Amino acid sequence: MIRKRPLFAPALVATFALPLLAGSVQAEQSVLLDTEAYEYIHQIDAITMSQDGSSVYAVHAAPGTPWHIVRIPASGGEPTEVFGALPGNVGPLQVAPDDTQLAFTFDQVGDERWKLHIVDLEHERFQVVTPEGMLDMPCTYAPDGNAIYSARGSAIWGEREIVRVDTETGDAETIYSEPQAALNCLDLSPDGQSLLLSKYISNELRHLGLFDLETGAVDWFAEEDANASGAFFHDGFVYFTSTRDGGTARAWQWVPGGEIEPVSLPIEGRLNGFVINRAGLLLVSWRDALQPRTGLFKRDAEGGWTEMQLAPGGTMLSGVSIPKAAALPIVFSVEDGSPPIFYGKDDAGTHLLLDTDASGLPDSAFANYESVLFESFDGTKIPTHILKPAQASTDNPLPMVLYVHGGPEDHVDPTYSAARQAVVNAGFVAVLPNVRGSSGFGQDYADMDDGDWGGAHIRDLLAVADHAAELDYIADRPRFIMGGSFGGFSVLSTITQYPDAFDGAVDLFGISDIESFVAGLPAGVTRYFLKEIGFDPADDPERARAMSPLYAVDRIKTPLQIHQGIHDPRVPVEQSREIVEALTARGADVRYFEYEAGHGFASPNDNHMSQQRMIEFFRELSQ
């Protein structure tokens, strides 16, 4: 289970670096398809640091391998694998205060039954402490490392309680519960006496509470109108992000028992979140009209904030990790459409941590993003990112693939995606709109699709496709559309309402029947979807049928490909099977594929297979 061995051969390991095995990469590259090459990268996720910054931990997958957890000494030395292999989804890492234990959650099947694993790094043993049929979403270690606080429940969207888990025995004690409340814990006070809690009301409404571990009392200090998130303790205050005064989210601070006051941050744009560590470093995530931004700041002599310049020119700073109690070292990543590059920064300067690109492809093989605002039918500006192949030109215009993100309150950013780069390499222009209802562009924008599913946001897709077709490097026809989850619902809605708009469509685990979808939701999340949809399908089934693609299959004449995981807990497999059966019965052109997967394909093989099938489908239709 725990193998304390070098991740790579010692002769290839440089100080604080994860080098690439160039020889083996080139040998493998010779047998890879052109679209597979984009997947041949090192994947890094869930980077975290010990409190003093002496160790860096990350979830790592070399090309063609499952996830492993590695530890890298910040002072130099060989990266070591501390746990692996993990063929599934691996959740955030939690490091014990004394750096002798590591906790993480793991979902092997893809059904989002996250199991809490505790790894004893000192004695080389581990345990899975989550009971069968439950899930755990851990928050933090106690200051002495003897316990972990976690939210434990029966489903990802269902009821949860707050538990204290003994790290030695795995025994759990319920310390707080509330009927029908979706609870999470966020942070523990430095003295170990108070726990910050979050209670989910809806996607627009989350309450924050201060739980006294000695008395069991909770002070729900965020008001009813506050969409509060990201709370943490710092220097006697509780800091958090909220829309409590209306409009866009901003930073707030609260002294327990006192008043809540706004906090000024050195950014211009929509705040996504922030954190201040014990050394006084400020890490902020925000967004301008188009782009996500990340910045690291330190206190200056006047008490203000000075930004630390990390990203080289022409690249986007896409992530930063800082220790809880130290100013250095830090880890950051940059990208420009190509695979991300990770760096470490310590007292000696900045040095390479990992160039994730193991593809062997030249720089010219990776398309860069162009970000634009396209105007929709009613004047609404739609933030859109475009990946343009190098071979696309006025003399060689190429067809487009319109990507529709899920959510609905989600968004797409101009970050590296092997799937998108493979589509571009295959001879298509990728167009990625953030239609009305997307998150990240203000709450007003996110609310624009409430009560209008299958309505204006579908017309946004058509408007973006029309604008993109006017670019001199995109052919007017053919046009293709693809999307997953809510994006799959949007794809199905588009080809039922506008049968001639696209020449081919791909739906990944999309909603086809609104009434049965809502009926199968856990009670804790139903109210969110009722707000999104605008009515209760149980009260008005005819209206639900009218907006469900399943009952409009006779209008579908667009060639359609559907992909579905049979263990999907969010969009059940029946949502795809029923529309496929209905389309097949009327002789429609539908190709259907099922996978041993959940919502989204955690397996690299499933991801690759679905991607290849989609590209081959679009190529066939482009002939």
Coordinates of C-alpha atoms in Angstrom, one line a residue:
M1 CA 0.0 0.0 0.0
I2 CA 2.5 2.6 1.1
R3 CA 5.7 2.5 -0.9
K4 CA 8.4 4.9 0.3
R5 CA 10.5 4.7 -2.9
P6 CA 11.7 7.2 -5.4
L7 CA 9.0 8.1 -7.9
F8 CA 11.7 8.3 -10.6
A9 CA 15.2 6.9 -11.0
P10 CA 17.6 8.8 -8.7
A11 CA 19.9 9.7 -11.5
L12 CA 17.1 11.6 -13.2
V13 CA 16.0 13.5 -10.1
A14 CA 17.1 17.1 -9.6
T15 CA 16.6 19.2 -6.5
F16 CA 12.9 19.8 -5.9
A17 CA 12.0 18.6 -9.4
L18 CA 9.9 16.0 -11.1
P19 CA 11.7 15.4 -14.4
L20 CA 10.3 13.7 -17.4
L21 CA 11.5 10.3 -18.6
A22 CA 12.3 11.6 -22.1
G23 CA 13.6 8.3 -23.5
S24 CA 10.5 6.2 -22.5
V25 CA 8.2 9.1 -23.6
Q26 CA 9.6 9.1 -27.1
A27 CA 9.4 5.3 -27.4
E28 CA 5.8 5.3 -26.4
Q29 CA 5.1 8.4 -28.6
S30 CA 5.9 6.4 -31.8
V31 CA 2.8 4.2 -31.3
L32 CA 0.4 6.9 -30.2
L33 CA -2.4 8.3 -32.3
D34 CA -2.2 12.0 -33.0
T35 CA -5.2 12.6 -30.7
E36 CA -3.7 10.4 -27.9
A37 CA -0.5 12.5 -27.8
Y38 CA -2.4 15.3 -26.1
E39 CA -3.3 13.0 -23.2
Y40 CA 0.4 12.1 -22.7
I41 CA 1.1 14.5 -19.9
H42 CA 1.8 14.4 -16.2
Q43 CA -1.4 15.2 -14.3
I44 CA -1.1 17.1 -11.0
D45 CA -4.0 17.8 -8.7
A46 CA -4.8 18.6 -5.1
I47 CA -1.4 20.3 -4.3
T48 CA -1.1 21.0 -0.6
M49 CA 1.8 21.8 1.7
S50 CA 2.7 21.0 5.3
Q51 CA 2.0 23.8 7.6
D52 CA 5.7 24.9 7.8
G53 CA 6.2 24.5 4.1
S54 CA 8.8 21.8 4.5
S55 CA 6.9 19.2 2.3
V56 CA 4.8 19.5 -0.8
Y57 CA 2.1 16.8 -1.4
A58 CA 0.2 16.2 -4.6
V59 CA -1.9 13.7 -6.4
H60 CA 0.1 12.7 -9.5
A61 CA -0.5 10.5 -12.5
A62 CA 2.3 9.8 -15.0
P63 CA 1.1 9.2 -18.6
G64 CA -0.9 6.0 -18.8
T65 CA -0.9 5.4 -15.0
P66 CA -3.5 5.8 -12.3
W67 CA -3.3 8.4 -9.6
H68 CA -0.6 8.2 -6.9
I69 CA 0.1 10.5 -3.9
V70 CA 3.6 11.9 -3.8
R71 CA 5.6 13.9 -1.3
I72 CA 8.4 16.3 -2.3
P73 CA 10.8 17.7 0.3
A74 CA 11.0 21.5 -0.1
S75 CA 14.6 21.4 1.0
G76 CA 15.5 19.1 -1.9
G77 CA 15.8 15.4 -2.5
E78 CA 13.8 12.7 -4.2
P79 CA 10.1 12.8 -4.7
T80 CA 8.6 9.7 -3.1
E81 CA 5.3 7.9 -3.6
V82 CA 3.4 7.7 -0.3
F83 CA 0.3 6.0 -1.6
G84 CA -0.9 4.4 -4.8
A85 CA -2.3 3.3 -7.2
L86 CA -5.7 5.0 -7.1
P87 CA -7.8 4.2 -10.2
G88 CA -10.6 6.7 -9.6
N89 CA -11.3 10.2 -8.3
V90 CA -9.0 11.4 -5.5
G91 CA -10.2 14.2 -3.3
P92 CA -8.4 17.0 -1.4
L93 CA -5.4 16.1 0.7
Q94 CA -5.2 17.0 4.4
V95 CA -1.7 17.0 6.1
A96 CA -1.3 16.5 9.9
P97 CA 0.3 19.4 11.7
D98 CA 3.4 17.4 12.5
D99 CA 3.7 16.1 8.9
T100 CA 3.4 12.4 9.9
Q101 CA -0.1 11.7 8.6
L102 CA -2.0 12.3 5.4
A103 CA -5.7 12.1 4.8
F104 CA -7.6 12.0 1.5
T105 CA -10.9 11.0 0.0
F106 CA -11.2 8.5 -2.8
D107 CA -14.1 7.5 -5.1
Q108 CA -13.2 4.4 -7.0
V109 CA -16.4 3.7 -8.9
G110 CA -17.4 7.2 -9.8
D111 CA -20.6 7.2 -7.8
E112 CA -19.4 9.9 -5.5
R113 CA -19.2 7.7 -2.4
W114 CA -16.1 9.4 -1.1
K115 CA -14.2 7.3 1.4
L116 CA -11.8 8.9 3.9
H117 CA -8.4 7.3 3.9
I118 CA -5.8 8.1 6.7
V119 CA -2.2 7.3 5.8
D120 CA 0.3 7.0 8.7
L121 CA 3.5 8.1 6.9
E122 CA 5.7 7.4 10.0
H123 CA 4.6 3.8 10.6
E124 CA 3.7 2.9 7.0
R125 CA 0.1 1.9 7.5
F126 CA -3.3 3.2 6.4
Q127 CA -7.0 2.8 7.1
V128 CA -10.3 3.5 5.4
V129 CA -12.5 4.9 8.1
T130 CA -15.8 5.7 6.2
P131 CA -18.5 3.2 6.8
E132 CA -19.9 1.2 3.9
G133 CA -22.6 3.1 2.1
M134 CA -21.5 6.5 3.4
L135 CA -19.3 9.3 2.2
D136 CA -16.9 11.6 4.0
M137 CA -15.9 15.2 3.1
P138 CA -13.0 16.0 5.5
C139 CA -12.3 19.5 6.8
T140 CA -9.2 19.7 8.8
Y141 CA -6.9 18.0 11.4
A142 CA -7.1 18.9 15.0
P143 CA -4.0 20.8 16.2
D144 CA -2.6 17.7 17.9
G145 CA -3.2 15.5 14.9
N146 CA -5.3 13.0 16.9
A147 CA -8.5 13.7 15.1
I148 CA -10.0 14.8 11.8
Y149 CA -13.2 16.7 11.4
S150 CA -15.4 15.7 8.5
A151 CA -18.9 16.0 7.1
R152 CA -20.4 12.5 6.8
G153 CA -23.5 11.6 4.8
S154 CA -25.3 9.1 2.7
A155 CA -25.1 11.0 -0.7
I156 CA -23.2 13.8 -2.2
W157 CA -26.3 16.1 -2.1
G158 CA -28.0 14.5 0.8
E159 CA -28.1 15.0 4.6
R160 CA -24.8 15.3 6.4
E161 CA -23.6 15.4 10.0
I162 CA -20.3 16.7 11.4
V163 CA -18.1 14.0 12.9
R164 CA -14.9 13.9 14.8
V165 CA -12.8 10.9 13.5
D166 CA -10.0 9.5 15.8
T167 CA -7.0 9.2 13.5
E168 CA -5.6 6.2 15.4
T169 CA -8.7 4.0 15.6
G170 CA -10.9 5.5 12.9
D171 CA -13.8 5.7 15.3
A172 CA -16.2 8.6 14.6
E173 CA -18.3 10.6 17.0
T174 CA -21.1 12.8 15.8
I175 CA -20.7 16.3 17.2
Y176 CA -23.4 18.2 15.3
S177 CA -26.4 17.3 13.2
E178 CA -29.5 19.1 11.9
P179 CA -32.4 17.4 10.2
Q180 CA -32.4 17.8 6.4
A181 CA -29.4 20.1 6.5
A182 CA -26.5 19.7 4.1
L183 CA -23.6 20.6 6.4
N184 CA -19.9 21.0 5.8
C185 CA -17.0 22.0 8.0
L186 CA -14.5 24.6 6.7
D187 CA -11.8 25.4 9.2
L188 CA -10.7 24.9 12.8
S189 CA -9.6 27.8 15.1
P190 CA -5.9 27.7 16.0
D191 CA -6.7 26.9 19.6
G192 CA -8.8 23.9 18.5
Q193 CA -12.0 25.2 20.2
S194 CA -14.2 26.4 17.4
L195 CA -15.2 24.9 14.1
L196 CA -16.5 26.9 11.1
L197 CA -19.6 25.3 9.6
S198 CA -21.4 25.8 6.3
K199 CA -25.1 25.0 5.7
Y200 CA -26.2 24.6 2.1
I201 CA -29.6 26.2 1.5
S202 CA -29.3 26.7 -2.3
N203 CA -26.6 27.6 -4.8
E204 CA -27.4 31.2 -4.0
L205 CA -27.6 30.8 -0.2
R206 CA -25.2 29.3 2.2
H207 CA -25.1 30.0 5.9
L208 CA -22.0 30.2 8.0
G209 CA -21.8 29.1 11.6
L210 CA -19.3 29.1 14.5
F211 CA -19.5 25.8 16.4
D212 CA -18.2 25.7 19.9
L213 CA -16.7 22.3 20.4
E214 CA -17.0 22.5 24.2
T215 CA -20.6 23.6 24.5
G216 CA -22.1 22.3 21.2
A217 CA -23.6 25.7 20.5
V218 CA -23.7 27.2 17.0
D219 CA -23.7 30.9 16.2
W220 CA -25.0 31.2 12.6
F221 CA -23.5 34.6 12.0
A222 CA -24.1 35.0 8.3
E223 CA -27.6 36.5 7.6
E224 CA -30.3 34.9 5.5
D225 CA -29.4 37.1 2.5
A226 CA -25.7 36.1 2.5
N227 CA -24.3 33.7 -0.1
A228 CA -21.3 33.0 2.1
S229 CA -18.4 30.7 1.3
G230 CA -14.7 30.1 1.9
A231 CA -14.6 31.0 5.6
F232 CA -11.3 30.7 7.5
F233 CA -9.7 31.9 10.7
H234 CA -6.9 34.5 10.8
D235 CA -5.5 36.7 13.5
G236 CA -8.6 36.6 15.7
F237 CA -11.0 37.2 12.8
V238 CA -13.2 35.0 10.7
Y239 CA -12.9 36.0 7.0
F240 CA -15.2 34.9 4.2
T241 CA -16.6 35.7 0.8
S242 CA -20.2 36.8 0.5
T243 CA -22.8 38.7 -1.5
R244 CA -24.4 39.9 1.8
D245 CA -24.8 43.5 0.6
G246 CA -26.1 42.5 -2.8
G247 CA -24.4 42.6 -6.1
T248 CA -21.0 40.9 -6.6
A249 CA -19.2 38.9 -4.0
R250 CA -16.7 40.6 -1.8
A251 CA -14.5 40.0 1.3
W252 CA -15.8 40.3 4.8
Q253 CA -14.4 39.9 8.3
W254 CA -16.1 39.1 11.6
V255 CA -14.9 39.2 15.2
P256 CA -16.9 36.5 17.1
G257 CA -19.5 38.3 19.1
G258 CA -19.0 41.5 17.1
E259 CA -19.9 43.1 13.8
I260 CA -19.4 42.0 10.3
E261 CA -17.4 44.4 8.2
P262 CA -16.2 44.6 4.6
V263 CA -12.5 44.1 3.7
S264 CA -10.7 45.9 0.9
L265 CA -8.6 43.6 -1.4
P266 CA -6.1 44.8 -4.0
I267 CA -8.1 43.5 -7.0
E268 CA -10.5 44.9 -9.6
G269 CA -13.1 42.3 -10.7
R270 CA -15.4 39.7 -9.3
L271 CA -14.0 38.0 -6.3
N272 CA -14.1 34.2 -6.3
G273 CA -12.3 33.5 -3.0
F274 CA -9.3 34.4 -0.9
V275 CA -7.2 33.2 2.0
I276 CA -4.6 34.8 4.3
N277 CA -2.0 32.5 5.9
R278 CA -0.3 33.0 9.3
A279 CA 2.7 34.6 7.7
G280 CA 0.5 37.3 6.2
L281 CA 0.4 36.2 2.6
L282 CA -2.8 37.0 0.7
L283 CA -3.9 34.6 -2.0
V284 CA -6.8 35.8 -4.1
S285 CA -8.9 34.4 -7.0
W286 CA -11.0 36.7 -9.0
R287 CA -12.3 37.3 -12.6
D288 CA -12.4 40.1 -15.0
A289 CA -14.9 40.3 -17.9
L290 CA -13.4 37.2 -19.5
Q291 CA -10.5 35.7 -17.7
P292 CA -9.9 34.0 -14.4
R293 CA -7.2 35.6 -12.3
T294 CA -5.0 34.4 -9.4
G295 CA -2.7 36.6 -7.4
L296 CA -0.4 36.4 -4.4
F297 CA 0.2 39.5 -2.3
K298 CA 2.3 40.4 0.7
R299 CA 2.1 43.3 3.2
D300 CA 4.1 46.4 2.4
A301 CA 5.7 48.9 4.7
E302 CA 2.5 51.1 4.6
G303 CA 0.2 48.2 5.6
G304 CA -1.1 47.7 2.1
W305 CA -0.7 44.8 -0.3
T306 CA 2.1 44.4 -2.9
E307 CA 1.6 41.7 -5.6
M308 CA 4.3 39.1 -5.9
Q309 CA 5.1 38.7 -9.6
L310 CA 5.2 35.0 -10.3
A311 CA 4.1 34.2 -13.8
P312 CA 6.4 34.8 -16.8
G313 CA 5.2 37.1 -19.4
G314 CA 2.6 35.8 -21.9
T315 CA 1.4 33.1 -19.5
M316 CA -1.5 32.8 -17.1
L317 CA -1.0 32.2 -13.4
S318 CA -3.4 29.3 -13.1
G319 CA -2.8 28.1 -9.5
V320 CA -0.9 28.9 -6.3
S321 CA -0.4 26.9 -3.1
I322 CA 1.0 28.4 0.1
P323 CA 1.8 26.8 3.5
K324 CA -0.4 27.7 6.5
A325 CA 2.3 29.1 8.7
A326 CA 5.2 30.2 6.5
A327 CA 5.9 32.8 3.8
L328 CA 8.0 30.4 1.7
P329 CA 8.2 28.1 -0.1
I330 CA 5.2 28.3 -2.4
V331 CA 4.1 26.4 -5.5
F332 CA 2.5 27.9 -8.6
S333 CA 1.5 26.9 -12.1
V334 CA 1.4 28.8 -15.4
E335 CA -0.2 27.9 -18.7
D336 CA -1.1 29.5 -22.1
G337 CA -3.2 26.8 -23.6
S338 CA -0.4 24.3 -23.5
P339 CA 0.1 21.8 -20.6
P340 CA 0.7 23.6 -17.3
I341 CA 4.2 24.1 -15.9
F342 CA 4.7 24.0 -12.1
Y343 CA 7.3 26.0 -10.2
G344 CA 8.6 26.2 -6.7
K345 CA 9.7 29.4 -5.1
D346 CA 11.9 29.4 -1.9
D347 CA 14.6 31.5 -0.4
A348 CA 17.0 30.5 -3.2
G349 CA 14.7 31.7 -6.0
T350 CA 12.3 30.2 -8.5
H351 CA 12.9 26.7 -10.0
L352 CA 11.1 24.2 -12.1
L353 CA 8.9 21.7 -10.3
L354 CA 7.3 19.9 -13.2
D355 CA 6.7 20.6 -16.9
T356 CA 3.7 18.4 -17.3
D357 CA 4.2 18.0 -21.1
A358 CA 5.4 14.5 -21.9
S359 CA 3.8 14.4 -25.4
G360 CA 6.8 15.0 -27.5
L361 CA 4.7 17.4 -29.6
P362 CA 6.2 20.7 -30.8
D363 CA 4.9 24.0 -29.3
S364 CA 3.1 24.7 -32.6
A365 CA 0.8 21.6 -31.9
F366 CA -0.9 23.4 -29.0
A367 CA -3.5 26.0 -29.9
N368 CA -3.8 29.1 -27.8
Y369 CA -7.0 30.7 -26.6
E370 CA -8.6 33.8 -28.0
S371 CA -11.3 35.3 -25.6
V372 CA -14.1 37.5 -26.9
L373 CA -17.5 38.8 -26.0
F374 CA -20.2 37.8 -28.5
E375 CA -23.5 39.6 -28.4
S376 CA -26.6 37.5 -28.1
F377 CA -30.1 38.0 -29.5
D378 CA -31.1 40.5 -26.8
G379 CA -27.7 42.3 -26.5
T380 CA -26.4 40.2 -23.6
K381 CA -22.6 39.8 -23.9
I382 CA -21.5 36.1 -23.9
P383 CA -17.9 35.5 -22.7
T384 CA -16.5 33.0 -25.1
H385 CA -13.1 31.3 -25.6
I386 CA -11.9 30.0 -28.9
L387 CA -9.2 27.4 -29.7
K388 CA -8.0 27.9 -33.3
P389 CA -5.9 25.3 -35.1
A390 CA -2.7 26.5 -36.7
Q391 CA -3.9 25.3 -40.1
A392 CA -7.2 27.2 -39.9
S393 CA -7.1 30.3 -42.3
T394 CA -9.2 32.2 -44.8
D395 CA -8.1 29.8 -47.4
N396 CA -8.6 26.8 -45.2
P397 CA -11.7 27.4 -43.0
L398 CA -12.6 24.6 -40.6
P399 CA -15.8 23.4 -39.0
M400 CA -16.5 24.3 -35.4
V401 CA -17.4 22.3 -32.3
L402 CA -19.5 24.3 -29.9
Y403 CA -18.8 23.1 -26.3
V404 CA -21.6 23.5 -23.7
H405 CA -20.6 23.4 -20.1
G406 CA -22.7 21.7 -17.3
G407 CA -24.0 23.1 -14.1
P408 CA -26.0 25.0 -15.0
E409 CA -24.1 27.3 -12.6
D410 CA -20.7 26.3 -13.9
H411 CA -18.3 27.9 -16.4
V412 CA -15.5 27.1 -18.8
D413 CA -12.0 28.8 -18.5
P414 CA -9.2 29.0 -21.0
T415 CA -7.1 26.3 -19.4
Y416 CA -5.3 23.3 -20.8
S417 CA -7.6 20.4 -21.9
A418 CA -6.2 17.4 -23.7
A419 CA -9.7 16.7 -25.0
R420 CA -10.1 20.2 -26.6
Q421 CA -6.6 20.2 -28.0
A422 CA -7.2 16.8 -29.6
V423 CA -10.4 18.1 -31.2
V424 CA -8.5 21.1 -32.6
N425 CA -5.7 18.9 -33.8
A426 CA -8.3 16.7 -35.6
G427 CA -9.3 19.7 -37.7
F428 CA -12.0 21.6 -35.8
V429 CA -12.2 25.0 -34.2
A430 CA -13.3 24.7 -30.5
V431 CA -15.8 27.4 -29.4
L432 CA -16.5 27.5 -25.7
P433 CA -19.2 30.0 -24.6
N434 CA -20.3 30.9 -21.1
V435 CA -24.0 31.4 -21.8
R436 CA -26.3 33.2 -19.4
G437 CA -26.7 31.2 -16.2
S438 CA -22.9 30.6 -16.0
S439 CA -21.1 31.2 -12.7
G440 CA -18.1 33.4 -12.3
F441 CA -19.6 36.5 -14.0
G442 CA -21.7 37.8 -11.2
Q443 CA -24.9 36.5 -9.5
D444 CA -27.2 38.5 -11.8
Y445 CA -25.7 36.7 -14.8
A446 CA -25.9 33.3 -13.0
D447 CA -29.6 34.0 -12.3
M448 CA -30.5 34.9 -15.9
D449 CA -31.6 31.4 -16.8
D450 CA -33.7 30.8 -13.6
G451 CA -37.2 29.7 -14.7
D452 CA -36.1 29.6 -18.3
W453 CA -34.4 26.2 -18.9
G454 CA -34.3 25.5 -22.6
G455 CA -35.0 29.1 -23.3
A456 CA -32.7 32.1 -23.8
H457 CA -29.5 30.2 -23.0
I458 CA -30.3 28.0 -26.1
R459 CA -30.6 31.1 -28.2
D460 CA -27.2 32.2 -26.7
L461 CA -25.7 29.1 -28.2
L462 CA -27.2 29.8 -31.6
A463 CA -25.9 33.4 -31.5
V464 CA -22.4 32.4 -30.5
A465 CA -22.4 29.8 -33.3
D466 CA -23.5 32.4 -35.8
H467 CA -20.9 34.9 -34.7
A468 CA -18.1 32.3 -34.8
A469 CA -19.2 31.3 -38.3
E470 CA -18.5 34.8 -39.4
L471 CA -14.8 34.5 -38.5
D472 CA -12.7 34.0 -41.7
Y473 CA -11.1 30.8 -40.4
I474 CA -14.4 28.9 -39.6
A475 CA -16.5 27.3 -42.2
D476 CA -20.1 28.3 -42.2
R477 CA -21.0 24.6 -42.4
P478 CA -20.7 22.1 -40.9
R479 CA -21.3 23.0 -37.3
F480 CA -21.3 20.6 -34.4
I481 CA -22.3 20.8 -30.7
M482 CA -21.5 18.8 -27.7
G483 CA -22.1 19.1 -23.9
G484 CA -22.3 17.1 -20.7
S485 CA -24.8 16.9 -17.8
F486 CA -26.8 20.2 -18.0
G487 CA -24.8 20.9 -21.1
G488 CA -26.1 17.6 -22.5
F489 CA -29.7 18.8 -21.7
S490 CA -28.8 22.0 -23.6
V491 CA -27.6 20.0 -26.6
L492 CA -30.7 17.9 -26.7
S493 CA -32.9 21.0 -26.3
T494 CA -31.1 22.7 -29.1
I495 CA -31.5 19.9 -31.6
T496 CA -35.2 19.5 -30.8
Q497 CA -36.0 23.2 -30.9
Y498 CA -33.7 24.1 -33.9
P499 CA -33.3 20.9 -35.9
D500 CA -31.4 22.6 -38.7
A501 CA -28.9 24.5 -36.6
F502 CA -26.2 21.9 -36.3
D503 CA -24.9 19.0 -38.4
G504 CA -24.1 16.7 -35.6
A505 CA -24.4 16.6 -31.8
V506 CA -22.9 14.7 -28.9
D507 CA -24.7 14.4 -25.5
L508 CA -22.7 13.2 -22.5
F509 CA -25.0 12.1 -19.6
G510 CA -27.5 14.8 -20.3
I511 CA -31.0 15.2 -18.8
S512 CA -33.7 14.2 -21.1
D513 CA -36.8 14.1 -18.9
I514 CA -37.2 16.9 -16.4
E515 CA -40.0 15.3 -14.3
S516 CA -38.2 12.0 -13.6
F517 CA -34.9 13.8 -13.1
V518 CA -36.3 16.1 -10.3
A519 CA -38.3 13.2 -8.8
G520 CA -35.0 11.3 -8.2
L521 CA -33.1 14.2 -6.5
P522 CA -32.3 14.1 -2.8
A523 CA -34.6 16.5 -0.8
G524 CA -31.6 18.7 0.1
V525 CA -30.9 19.8 -3.4
T526 CA -34.5 19.7 -4.9
R527 CA -35.2 23.3 -3.9
Y528 CA -32.2 24.5 -5.9
F529 CA -33.4 22.8 -9.1
L530 CA -37.0 24.0 -8.5
K531 CA -35.6 27.6 -8.4
E532 CA -33.6 26.9 -11.5
I533 CA -36.4 25.3 -13.4
G534 CA -39.0 27.8 -12.1
F535 CA -41.7 25.4 -11.1
D536 CA -42.3 21.9 -9.5
P537 CA -42.7 19.3 -12.3
A538 CA -44.8 17.2 -9.9
D539 CA -47.3 20.1 -9.8
D540 CA -47.2 20.7 -13.6
P541 CA -46.1 17.6 -15.4
E542 CA -47.4 18.9 -18.8
R543 CA -45.1 21.9 -18.6
A544 CA -42.2 19.6 -17.6
R545 CA -42.9 17.4 -20.6
A546 CA -43.0 20.4 -22.9
M547 CA -39.4 21.3 -21.9
S548 CA -38.1 17.8 -21.9
P549 CA -36.3 16.6 -25.0
L550 CA -37.5 13.1 -24.5
Y551 CA -41.0 14.1 -25.6
A552 CA -39.8 16.0 -28.7
V553 CA -37.7 13.2 -30.3
D554 CA -39.9 13.4 -33.4
R555 CA -38.2 16.8 -34.1
I556 CA -34.7 15.4 -33.9
K557 CA -33.1 14.9 -37.3
T558 CA -29.5 15.9 -36.3
P559 CA -27.2 12.9 -36.1
L560 CA -26.7 12.2 -32.4
Q561 CA -24.1 10.4 -30.3
I562 CA -24.8 9.8 -26.6
H563 CA -22.4 8.7 -23.8
Q564 CA -23.5 7.6 -20.3
G565 CA -21.9 6.2 -17.2
I566 CA -24.1 3.4 -15.7
H567 CA -23.2 4.4 -12.1
D568 CA -24.1 8.1 -12.5
P569 CA -25.7 9.4 -9.2
R570 CA -26.6 12.8 -10.7
V571 CA -28.1 12.0 -14.1
P572 CA -29.2 8.4 -13.9
V573 CA -28.6 6.1 -16.8
E574 CA -32.3 5.9 -17.5
Q575 CA -32.2 9.5 -18.7
S576 CA -30.0 8.4 -21.7
R577 CA -31.5 4.9 -22.2
E578 CA -35.1 6.2 -22.6
I579 CA -34.3 8.8 -25.2
V580 CA -32.1 6.4 -27.1
E581 CA -35.0 3.8 -27.1
A582 CA -37.4 6.5 -28.4
L583 CA -35.0 7.6 -31.1
T584 CA -34.2 4.1 -32.2
A585 CA -37.9 3.3 -32.4
R586 CA -38.4 6.0 -35.0
G587 CA -35.3 5.1 -37.0
A588 CA -33.2 8.2 -36.0
D589 CA -29.5 8.3 -36.4
V590 CA -28.3 7.8 -32.8
R591 CA -25.2 6.0 -31.6
Y592 CA -25.1 5.1 -27.9
F593 CA -22.3 4.1 -25.6
E594 CA -22.3 3.1 -21.9
Y595 CA -19.3 3.0 -19.5
E596 CA -18.6 1.5 -16.1
A597 CA -18.4 5.1 -14.8
G598 CA -20.2 7.8 -12.8
H599 CA -21.0 11.4 -13.6
G600 CA -18.1 12.3 -15.8
F601 CA -15.5 9.6 -16.7
A602 CA -12.8 9.2 -14.0
S603 CA -11.1 6.5 -15.9
P604 CA -8.5 7.8 -18.5
N605 CA -9.5 4.9 -20.7
D606 CA -13.2 5.9 -20.6
N607 CA -12.3 9.5 -21.2
H608 CA -10.1 8.6 -24.2
M609 CA -12.6 6.2 -25.7
S610 CA -15.5 8.7 -25.5
Q611 CA -13.2 11.4 -27.0
Q612 CA -12.1 9.2 -29.9
R613 CA -15.7 8.2 -30.7
M614 CA -16.7 11.8 -30.7
I615 CA -13.9 12.9 -33.1
E616 CA -14.5 10.0 -35.4
F617 CA -18.3 10.9 -35.4
F618 CA -17.6 14.5 -36.4
R619 CA -15.0 13.5 -39.0
E620 CA -17.5 11.1 -40.6
L621 CA -20.1 13.9 -40.7
S622 CA -17.6 16.4 -42.1
Q623 CA -17.0 14.3 -45.3

